[in-house]
Amino acid sequence: WTSFTKLEQYSREYKYVIVMPEGNNGWYTDSAKLENANYESYIIRELSAEIEKKFRVKKSRESRAIAGLSMGGFGAMKFAVKYPERFVLAGSFSGALRAAEWSEKELSVTRWKVLIESVSNSFGAADSEVRKQNDLFGIVRSKSSDDLKILPFLYMDCGTEDILVLENQRFAKLLLEKKVAHEFRQLPGAHNWKFWDAQIQEFLKLSKKFVK
């Protein structure tokens, strides 16, 4: 974000502390296989508390948003639906929203073959409990209508030339069926920094409506 976009410049008019945690290839998940690769626990339990301790920030849900691209888009959406009490707004840019469903067979026939190892390490076998706990679609489907009403506002976008556009369309359809407050933008673009540089500006503009 700091090297390939102008986020620093775009964010100057906003009174935000922008935190960019290291996620490596861990899919923002407590790994099913690797020790000391508990990225979900780190971000949700440890990082927020550390930021609130070190910086003069507001500690309420209404003052906290989360967003990310690709793997980070999956992480942001997952945290938003698993921990709705923590965020008022969540954003996904070209999100890999079906990551917890991806099988080795599916990945091997796409350009995402390089992700086989990280997906396996993070989520485990096809029938693992970790996959169930991190299945974004499954989490939304399992929530009651009352629980769905308290989810953060969910923002998603994806380029029409991006291989991930189909799963973004599917998730947007699910949110529509479940009457979850959201916005989905599908527009010309690919899975690249040009697209994300443009869309982070849109997310910042949208944040004015929600972040207090």
Coordinates of N, CA and C in Angstrom, one line a residue:
W1 N 0.8 -1.2 0.0 CA 0.0 0.0 0.0 C 0.9 1.3 0.0
T2 N 1.9 1.3 0.8 CA 2.7 2.5 0.8 C 3.7 2.6 -0.4
S3 N 4.0 1.5 -1.0 CA 4.9 1.6 -2.2 C 4.2 1.7 -3.5
F4 N 3.0 1.2 -3.7 CA 2.3 1.1 -5.0 C 1.0 1.9 -5.0
T5 N 0.6 2.6 -4.0 CA -0.5 3.5 -4.0 C -0.1 4.8 -3.4
K6 N -1.0 5.8 -3.5 CA -0.8 7.1 -2.8 C -1.6 7.2 -1.6
L7 N -1.8 6.1 -0.9 CA -2.7 6.1 0.3 C -2.3 7.1 1.3
E8 N -1.0 7.3 1.5 CA -0.5 8.3 2.5 C -1.0 9.7 2.1
Q9 N -0.9 10.0 0.8 CA -1.4 11.3 0.3 C -3.0 11.4 0.5
Y10 N -3.7 10.3 0.0 CA -5.1 10.3 0.1 C -5.7 10.5 1.5
S11 N -5.0 9.9 2.5 CA -5.5 9.9 3.8 C -5.2 11.1 4.6
R12 N -4.5 12.1 4.1 CA -4.1 13.3 4.9 C -5.3 14.1 5.4
E13 N -6.4 14.1 4.7 CA -7.6 14.9 5.1 C -8.4 14.1 6.1
Y14 N -8.1 12.9 6.4 CA -8.8 12.1 7.4 C -8.0 12.0 8.7
K15 N -8.7 12.0 9.8 CA -8.1 11.9 11.1 C -8.1 10.5 11.5
Y16 N -7.4 9.7 10.8 CA -7.3 8.2 11.0 C -5.9 7.8 11.4
V17 N -5.8 6.8 12.2 CA -4.6 6.0 12.4 C -4.7 4.8 11.5
I18 N -3.9 4.7 10.5 CA -4.0 3.6 9.6 C -3.0 2.5 9.9
V19 N -3.4 1.3 10.3 CA -2.5 0.3 10.8 C -2.5 -0.8 9.7
M20 N -1.3 -1.2 9.3 CA -1.1 -2.3 8.3 C -0.4 -3.5 8.9
P21 N -1.1 -4.4 9.5 CA -0.4 -5.5 10.1 C 0.1 -6.5 9.1
E22 N 1.2 -7.2 9.5 CA 1.8 -8.2 8.6 C 0.9 -9.5 8.7
G23 N 0.6 -10.0 7.5 CA -0.2 -11.2 7.4 C 0.5 -12.3 6.8
N24 N 1.7 -12.1 6.2 CA 2.4 -13.1 5.5 C 1.5 -13.8 4.5
N25 N 1.5 -15.1 4.5 CA 0.6 -15.9 3.6 C -0.4 -16.7 4.5
G26 N -0.7 -16.1 5.6 CA -1.5 -16.8 6.6 C -3.0 -16.7 6.5
W27 N -3.5 -15.9 5.5 CA -4.9 -15.8 5.3 C -5.7 -15.2 6.5
Y28 N -5.0 -14.5 7.3 CA -5.6 -13.8 8.5 C -6.4 -14.8 9.3
T29 N -5.8 -16.0 9.5 CA -6.4 -17.1 10.2 C -5.5 -17.8 11.1
D30 N -6.0 -18.3 12.2 CA -5.2 -19.2 13.1 C -4.9 -20.5 12.4
S31 N -3.7 -20.7 12.0 CA -3.3 -21.8 11.1 C -3.7 -23.2 11.6
A32 N -4.2 -24.0 10.7 CA -4.6 -25.4 11.0 C -3.4 -26.3 11.2
K33 N -2.2 -25.8 10.6 CA -1.0 -26.7 10.6 C 0.2 -26.1 11.2
L34 N 0.4 -24.8 11.1 CA 1.6 -24.2 11.6 C 1.6 -23.6 13.0
E35 N 2.6 -23.9 13.7 CA 2.6 -23.3 15.1 C 3.0 -21.8 15.0
N36 N 2.5 -21.0 15.9 CA 2.9 -19.6 16.0 C 2.5 -18.9 14.7
A37 N 1.4 -19.3 14.1 CA 0.9 -18.6 12.9 C -0.6 -18.3 13.1
N38 N -0.8 -17.6 14.3 CA -2.2 -17.3 14.7 C -2.6 -15.9 14.4
Y39 N -2.8 -15.6 13.1 CA -3.0 -14.3 12.6 C -4.3 -13.7 13.1
E40 N -5.3 -14.5 13.2 CA -6.6 -14.0 13.6 C -6.5 -13.5 15.1
S41 N -6.0 -14.4 15.9 CA -5.8 -14.0 17.3 C -5.0 -12.8 17.5
Y42 N -3.9 -12.7 16.7 CA -3.0 -11.6 16.8 C -3.7 -10.3 16.5
I43 N -4.4 -10.2 15.4 CA -5.0 -9.0 15.0 C -6.2 -8.6 15.9
I44 N -7.1 -9.6 16.2 CA -8.3 -9.3 17.0 C -8.0 -9.1 18.5
R45 N -7.1 -9.9 19.0 CA -6.9 -9.9 20.5 C -5.8 -9.0 20.9
E46 N -4.7 -9.0 20.1 CA -3.5 -8.3 20.5 C -3.2 -7.0 19.9
L47 N -3.4 -6.9 18.6 CA -3.0 -5.7 17.9 C -3.9 -4.5 18.3
S48 N -5.2 -4.7 18.3 CA -6.1 -3.6 18.6 C -5.8 -3.0 20.0
A49 N -5.5 -3.9 21.0 CA -5.2 -3.5 22.3 C -3.9 -2.7 22.3
E50 N -2.9 -3.1 21.6 CA -1.6 -2.5 21.5 C -1.8 -1.1 20.9
I51 N -2.5 -1.0 19.8 CA -2.7 0.3 19.2 C -3.4 1.3 20.1
E52 N -4.4 0.8 20.8 CA -5.2 1.7 21.8 C -4.3 2.1 22.9
K53 N -3.3 1.3 23.3 CA -2.4 1.6 24.4 C -1.4 2.7 23.9
K54 N -0.9 2.6 22.7 CA 0.2 3.4 22.3 C -0.2 4.7 21.6
F55 N -1.4 4.7 21.1 CA -1.9 5.9 20.3 C -3.2 6.5 20.9
R56 N -3.4 7.8 20.7 CA -4.6 8.4 21.2 C -5.7 8.2 20.2
V57 N -6.4 7.1 20.3 CA -7.4 6.7 19.4 C -8.7 6.5 20.1
K58 N -9.8 6.7 19.5 CA -11.1 6.3 20.0 C -11.2 4.8 20.1
K59 N -11.9 4.3 21.1 CA -11.9 2.8 21.3 C -13.3 2.2 21.0
S60 N -14.2 3.0 20.5 CA -15.5 2.5 20.2 C -15.6 1.8 18.8
R61 N -16.6 1.0 18.7 CA -16.8 0.3 17.4 C -17.0 1.3 16.3
E62 N -17.7 2.4 16.6 CA -18.0 3.5 15.6 C -16.8 4.2 15.1
S63 N -15.7 4.0 15.7 CA -14.4 4.6 15.2 C -13.4 3.7 14.6
R64 N -13.9 2.5 14.3 CA -13.0 1.4 13.8 C -13.5 0.8 12.6
A65 N -12.7 0.8 11.5 CA -13.0 0.2 10.2 C -11.8 -0.8 9.9
I66 N -12.1 -1.7 8.9 CA -11.1 -2.6 8.5 C -11.3 -2.8 7.0
A67 N -10.1 -3.0 6.3 CA -10.2 -3.2 4.8 C -9.0 -3.9 4.4
G68 N -9.0 -4.5 3.2 CA -7.9 -5.1 2.6 C -8.1 -5.5 1.2
L69 N -7.0 -5.9 0.5 CA -7.1 -6.4 -0.9 C -6.8 -7.8 -1.0
S70 N -7.5 -8.5 -1.9 CA -7.2 -9.9 -2.3 C -7.3 -10.8 -1.0
M71 N -6.2 -11.3 -0.5 CA -6.2 -12.1 0.7 C -6.7 -11.2 1.9
G72 N -6.3 -10.0 1.9 CA -6.7 -9.0 2.9 C -8.2 -8.7 2.8
G73 N -8.7 -8.7 1.6 CA -10.2 -8.5 1.4 C -11.0 -9.6 2.1
F74 N -10.5 -10.9 1.9 CA -11.1 -12.0 2.6 C -11.0 -11.8 4.1
G75 N -9.8 -11.4 4.6 CA -9.6 -11.2 6.0 C -10.5 -10.1 6.6
A76 N -10.7 -9.0 5.9 CA -11.5 -7.9 6.4 C -13.0 -8.3 6.5
M77 N -13.5 -9.0 5.4 CA -14.9 -9.5 5.4 C -15.1 -10.5 6.5
K78 N -14.1 -11.4 6.7 CA -14.3 -12.5 7.7 C -14.3 -11.9 9.1
F79 N -13.4 -10.9 9.4 CA -13.4 -10.3 10.7 C -14.7 -9.5 10.9
A80 N -15.2 -8.9 9.9 CA -16.4 -8.1 10.0 C -17.6 -8.9 10.4
V81 N -17.7 -10.1 9.8 CA -18.9 -11.0 10.1 C -18.7 -11.8 11.4
K82 N -17.4 -12.1 11.7 CA -17.2 -12.9 12.9 C -17.2 -12.0 14.2
Y83 N -16.7 -10.8 14.0 CA -16.6 -9.8 15.2 C -17.3 -8.5 14.9
P84 N -18.6 -8.5 14.6 CA -19.3 -7.3 14.2 C -19.3 -6.2 15.3
E85 N -19.1 -6.6 16.6 CA -19.1 -5.7 17.6 C -17.8 -4.8 17.6
R86 N -16.8 -5.1 16.7 CA -15.6 -4.4 16.7 C -15.4 -3.4 15.6
F87 N -16.3 -3.5 14.6 CA -16.1 -2.7 13.4 C -17.4 -2.1 12.9
V88 N -17.4 -0.8 12.5 CA -18.5 -0.2 11.9 C -18.6 -0.3 10.4
L89 N -17.4 -0.6 9.8 CA -17.3 -0.6 8.4 C -16.2 -1.5 8.0
A90 N -16.4 -2.3 6.9 CA -15.4 -3.2 6.4 C -15.3 -3.1 4.9
G91 N -14.1 -3.2 4.3 CA -14.0 -3.1 2.9 C -13.1 -4.2 2.3
S92 N -13.5 -4.6 1.1 CA -12.8 -5.7 0.4 C -12.6 -5.2 -1.0
F93 N -11.3 -5.2 -1.4 CA -10.9 -4.8 -2.8 C -10.4 -6.1 -3.5
S94 N -11.1 -6.5 -4.5 CA -10.8 -7.8 -5.2 C -10.6 -8.9 -4.3
G95 N -11.5 -9.1 -3.4 CA -11.3 -10.0 -2.3 C -11.3 -11.5 -2.7
A96 N -10.5 -12.3 -2.2 CA -10.5 -13.8 -2.4 C -11.5 -14.4 -1.4
L97 N -12.7 -14.1 -1.6 CA -13.8 -14.4 -0.6 C -14.1 -15.8 -0.4
R98 N -13.7 -16.7 -1.3 CA -14.0 -18.2 -1.1 C -12.8 -18.9 -0.7
A99 N -11.8 -18.2 -0.2 CA -10.5 -18.9 0.2 C -10.6 -20.1 1.0
A100 N -11.5 -20.1 2.0 CA -11.7 -21.2 2.9 C -12.3 -22.4 2.2
E101 N -12.9 -22.2 1.0 CA -13.6 -23.3 0.3 C -12.6 -23.9 -0.8
W102 N -11.6 -23.1 -1.1 CA -10.7 -23.6 -2.3 C -10.1 -24.9 -2.0
S103 N -10.2 -25.8 -2.9 CA -9.5 -27.1 -2.8 C -8.2 -27.1 -3.6
E104 N -7.3 -28.0 -3.4 CA -6.1 -28.1 -4.1 C -6.4 -28.4 -5.6
K105 N -7.4 -29.2 -5.9 CA -7.8 -29.4 -7.3 C -8.3 -28.2 -8.0
E106 N -9.1 -27.4 -7.3 CA -9.6 -26.1 -7.9 C -8.4 -25.2 -8.2
L107 N -7.5 -25.0 -7.2 CA -6.4 -24.1 -7.4 C -5.4 -24.6 -8.5
S108 N -5.3 -25.9 -8.6 CA -4.3 -26.4 -9.6 C -4.7 -26.1 -11.0
V109 N -5.9 -25.8 -11.3 CA -6.3 -25.6 -12.7 C -6.6 -24.1 -13.0
T110 N -6.2 -23.2 -12.0 CA -6.3 -21.8 -12.2 C -4.9 -21.2 -12.1
R111 N -4.8 -19.9 -12.3 CA -3.6 -19.2 -12.1 C -3.2 -19.0 -10.7
W112 N -4.0 -19.5 -9.8 CA -3.8 -19.4 -8.3 C -3.1 -20.6 -7.8
K113 N -2.5 -21.4 -8.6 CA -1.8 -22.6 -8.2 C -0.8 -22.4 -7.1
V114 N -0.2 -21.2 -7.2 CA 0.9 -20.8 -6.2 C 0.3 -20.7 -4.8
L115 N -1.0 -20.7 -4.6 CA -1.6 -20.5 -3.3 C -1.9 -21.8 -2.6
I116 N -1.7 -23.0 -3.3 CA -2.0 -24.3 -2.7 C -1.4 -24.5 -1.4
E117 N -0.2 -24.2 -1.2 CA 0.5 -24.4 0.1 C 0.0 -23.5 1.2
S118 N -0.2 -22.3 0.9 CA -0.7 -21.3 1.9 C -2.1 -21.6 2.3
V119 N -2.9 -22.0 1.4 CA -4.3 -22.3 1.7 C -4.4 -23.6 2.5
S120 N -3.6 -24.6 2.2 CA -3.5 -25.8 2.9 C -3.0 -25.6 4.4
N121 N -1.9 -24.8 4.5 CA -1.4 -24.6 5.8 C -2.4 -23.8 6.7
S122 N -3.1 -22.9 6.1 CA -4.0 -22.0 6.9 C -5.3 -22.7 7.3
F123 N -5.9 -23.4 6.3 CA -7.2 -24.0 6.6 C -7.3 -25.5 6.8
G124 N -6.2 -26.2 6.4 CA -6.2 -27.6 6.6 C -6.9 -28.4 5.5
A125 N -7.3 -29.6 5.9 CA -8.0 -30.5 4.9 C -9.3 -30.0 4.5
A126 N -9.9 -30.5 3.5 CA -11.2 -30.1 3.0 C -12.3 -30.1 4.0
D127 N -12.3 -31.0 4.9 CA -13.3 -31.2 5.9 C -12.9 -30.7 7.3
S128 N -11.9 -29.9 7.3 CA -11.4 -29.5 8.7 C -12.3 -28.5 9.4
E129 N -12.2 -28.5 10.7 CA -13.0 -27.5 11.5 C -12.6 -26.1 11.2
V130 N -11.3 -25.9 10.9 CA -10.7 -24.6 10.6 C -11.4 -24.0 9.4
R131 N -11.6 -24.8 8.4 CA -12.3 -24.4 7.2 C -13.7 -23.9 7.5
K132 N -14.4 -24.7 8.3 CA -15.8 -24.3 8.6 C -15.8 -23.0 9.4
Q133 N -14.9 -22.8 10.3 CA -14.9 -21.6 11.1 C -14.5 -20.4 10.3
N134 N -13.9 -20.6 9.2 CA -13.4 -19.4 8.4 C -14.1 -19.3 7.0
D135 N -15.1 -20.1 6.8 CA -15.9 -20.1 5.6 C -16.8 -18.8 5.6
L136 N -16.4 -17.8 4.9 CA -17.2 -16.6 4.9 C -18.6 -16.7 4.5
F137 N -18.9 -17.5 3.5 CA -20.3 -17.7 3.0 C -21.0 -18.5 4.1
G138 N -20.4 -19.5 4.7 CA -21.1 -20.3 5.7 C -21.4 -19.5 7.0
I139 N -20.5 -18.6 7.3 CA -20.7 -17.8 8.5 C -21.9 -16.9 8.3
V140 N -22.0 -16.3 7.2 CA -23.2 -15.4 6.9 C -24.5 -16.2 6.9
R141 N -24.5 -17.4 6.2 CA -25.7 -18.3 6.1 C -26.1 -18.7 7.5
S142 N -25.2 -18.9 8.4 CA -25.5 -19.5 9.7 C -26.1 -18.4 10.7
K143 N -26.0 -17.2 10.4 CA -26.4 -16.1 11.3 C -28.0 -15.9 11.2
S144 N -28.5 -15.6 12.4 CA -29.9 -15.3 12.5 C -30.2 -13.9 11.8
S145 N -31.5 -13.6 11.6 CA -31.8 -12.3 11.0 C -31.4 -11.2 11.9
D146 N -31.5 -11.4 13.2 CA -31.2 -10.4 14.2 C -29.7 -10.1 14.2
D147 N -28.9 -11.2 14.1 CA -27.4 -11.1 14.0 C -27.0 -10.4 12.7
L148 N -27.7 -10.7 11.7 CA -27.3 -10.0 10.4 C -27.5 -8.5 10.4
K149 N -28.5 -8.1 11.2 CA -28.8 -6.7 11.3 C -27.7 -5.9 11.9
I150 N -26.9 -6.5 12.8 CA -25.8 -5.8 13.5 C -24.5 -5.9 12.8
L151 N -24.4 -6.5 11.7 CA -23.1 -6.5 11.0 C -22.7 -5.1 10.5
P152 N -21.4 -4.9 10.4 CA -20.9 -3.6 9.9 C -21.4 -3.4 8.5
F153 N -21.3 -2.2 8.0 CA -21.6 -2.0 6.6 C -20.5 -2.6 5.8
L154 N -20.8 -3.4 4.8 CA -19.8 -4.1 4.0 C -19.7 -3.5 2.6
Y155 N -18.5 -3.1 2.3 CA -18.2 -2.5 1.0 C -17.3 -3.5 0.2
M156 N -17.6 -3.8 -1.0 CA -16.8 -4.7 -1.9 C -16.7 -4.1 -3.3
D157 N -15.6 -4.3 -3.9 CA -15.4 -4.0 -5.3 C -14.6 -5.0 -6.0
C158 N -14.7 -5.2 -7.3 CA -13.9 -6.1 -8.0 C -13.9 -5.7 -9.5
G159 N -12.8 -5.9 -10.1 CA -12.7 -5.6 -11.6 C -13.3 -6.7 -12.4
T160 N -13.9 -6.3 -13.5 CA -14.6 -7.3 -14.4 C -13.6 -8.2 -15.1
E161 N -12.3 -7.8 -15.1 CA -11.3 -8.7 -15.8 C -10.5 -9.5 -14.7
D162 N -11.0 -9.5 -13.5 CA -10.4 -10.2 -12.4 C -11.0 -11.6 -12.3
I163 N -10.2 -12.6 -12.1 CA -10.7 -14.0 -12.0 C -11.6 -14.2 -10.7
L164 N -11.4 -13.3 -9.8 CA -12.2 -13.4 -8.5 C -13.5 -12.7 -8.6
V165 N -13.9 -12.1 -9.7 CA -15.1 -11.4 -9.8 C -16.3 -12.3 -9.6
L166 N -16.3 -13.5 -10.0 CA -17.4 -14.4 -9.8 C -17.7 -14.7 -8.4
E167 N -16.7 -14.9 -7.6 CA -17.0 -15.2 -6.1 C -17.4 -13.9 -5.4
N168 N -17.0 -12.7 -5.9 CA -17.5 -11.5 -5.4 C -19.0 -11.3 -5.7
Q169 N -19.3 -11.7 -6.9 CA -20.7 -11.6 -7.4 C -21.6 -12.5 -6.5
R170 N -21.0 -13.7 -6.2 CA -21.8 -14.7 -5.4 C -22.0 -14.2 -4.0
F171 N -21.0 -13.6 -3.4 CA -21.1 -13.1 -2.1 C -22.1 -11.9 -2.0
A172 N -22.0 -11.0 -3.0 CA -22.9 -9.9 -3.1 C -24.4 -10.4 -3.2
K173 N -24.6 -11.5 -3.9 CA -25.9 -12.0 -4.1 C -26.4 -12.6 -2.8
L174 N -25.5 -13.3 -2.0 CA -25.8 -13.8 -0.7 C -26.2 -12.7 0.2
L175 N -25.4 -11.6 0.3 CA -25.8 -10.5 1.1 C -27.1 -9.8 0.8
L176 N -27.4 -9.8 -0.5 CA -28.7 -9.3 -1.0 C -29.8 -10.2 -0.5
E177 N -29.6 -11.5 -0.6 CA -30.7 -12.4 -0.1 C -30.9 -12.3 1.4
K178 N -29.8 -12.1 2.1 CA -29.9 -12.0 3.6 C -30.2 -10.6 4.1
K179 N -30.4 -9.7 3.2 CA -30.7 -8.3 3.5 C -29.7 -7.7 4.4
V180 N -28.4 -7.9 4.1 CA -27.3 -7.3 4.8 C -26.9 -6.0 4.1
A181 N -26.7 -5.0 4.9 CA -26.4 -3.7 4.4 C -25.0 -3.7 3.7
H182 N -24.9 -3.4 2.5 CA -23.7 -3.5 1.8 C -23.7 -2.7 0.5
E183 N -22.5 -2.6 -0.1 CA -22.4 -2.0 -1.5 C -21.4 -2.8 -2.2
F184 N -21.7 -3.1 -3.5 CA -20.8 -3.9 -4.3 C -20.6 -3.1 -5.6
R185 N -19.4 -2.8 -5.9 CA -19.1 -2.2 -7.2 C -18.3 -3.1 -8.1
Q186 N -18.8 -3.3 -9.3 CA -18.2 -4.1 -10.3 C -17.9 -3.2 -11.5
L187 N -16.6 -3.0 -11.8 CA -16.2 -2.1 -12.8 C -15.0 -2.5 -13.5
P188 N -14.7 -1.9 -14.7 CA -13.5 -2.4 -15.5 C -12.2 -2.3 -14.7
G189 N -11.5 -3.4 -14.7 CA -10.2 -3.4 -14.0 C -9.7 -4.9 -13.8
A190 N -8.5 -5.0 -13.4 CA -7.9 -6.3 -13.2 C -7.4 -6.4 -11.7
H191 N -6.7 -7.5 -11.4 CA -6.2 -7.7 -10.1 C -4.8 -7.1 -10.0
N192 N -4.8 -5.7 -9.9 CA -3.5 -5.0 -9.9 C -3.6 -3.7 -9.1
W193 N -2.5 -3.1 -8.9 CA -2.4 -1.9 -8.0 C -3.1 -0.7 -8.6
K194 N -3.2 -0.6 -9.9 CA -3.9 0.5 -10.6 C -5.3 0.5 -10.1
F195 N -5.9 -0.7 -10.1 CA -7.3 -0.8 -9.6 C -7.4 -0.5 -8.1
W196 N -6.5 -1.0 -7.3 CA -6.6 -0.8 -5.9 C -6.3 0.7 -5.5
D197 N -5.4 1.3 -6.2 CA -5.1 2.7 -5.9 C -6.4 3.6 -6.1
A198 N -7.1 3.2 -7.1 CA -8.4 4.0 -7.4 C -9.4 3.7 -6.4
Q199 N -9.6 2.4 -6.0 CA -10.7 2.0 -5.1 C -10.4 2.4 -3.7
I200 N -9.2 2.5 -3.2 CA -9.0 2.9 -1.8 C -9.5 4.4 -1.6
Q201 N -9.4 5.2 -2.7 CA -9.9 6.5 -2.6 C -11.4 6.5 -2.4
E202 N -12.1 5.6 -3.1 CA -13.6 5.5 -2.9 C -13.9 5.0 -1.5
F203 N -13.2 4.1 -1.0 CA -13.4 3.6 0.3 C -13.2 4.7 1.4
L204 N -12.2 5.5 1.2 CA -12.0 6.6 2.2 C -13.2 7.6 2.1
K205 N -13.6 7.8 0.9 CA -14.8 8.8 0.8 C -16.0 8.1 1.5
L206 N -16.2 6.9 1.3 CA -17.4 6.2 1.9 C -17.2 6.2 3.5
S207 N -16.0 6.1 3.9 CA -15.8 6.0 5.4 C -16.3 7.2 6.1
K208 N -16.4 8.3 5.5 CA -16.9 9.5 6.1 C -18.4 9.3 6.6
K209 N -19.1 8.5 6.0 CA -20.5 8.3 6.4 C -20.6 7.4 7.6
F210 N -19.6 6.7 7.9 CA -19.7 5.6 9.0 C -18.8 5.8 10.2
V211 N -17.5 6.2 9.9 CA -16.5 6.3 11.0 C -16.6 7.6 11.7
K212 N -16.8 7.6 13.0 CA -17.0 8.8 13.8 C -15.7 9.0 14.7

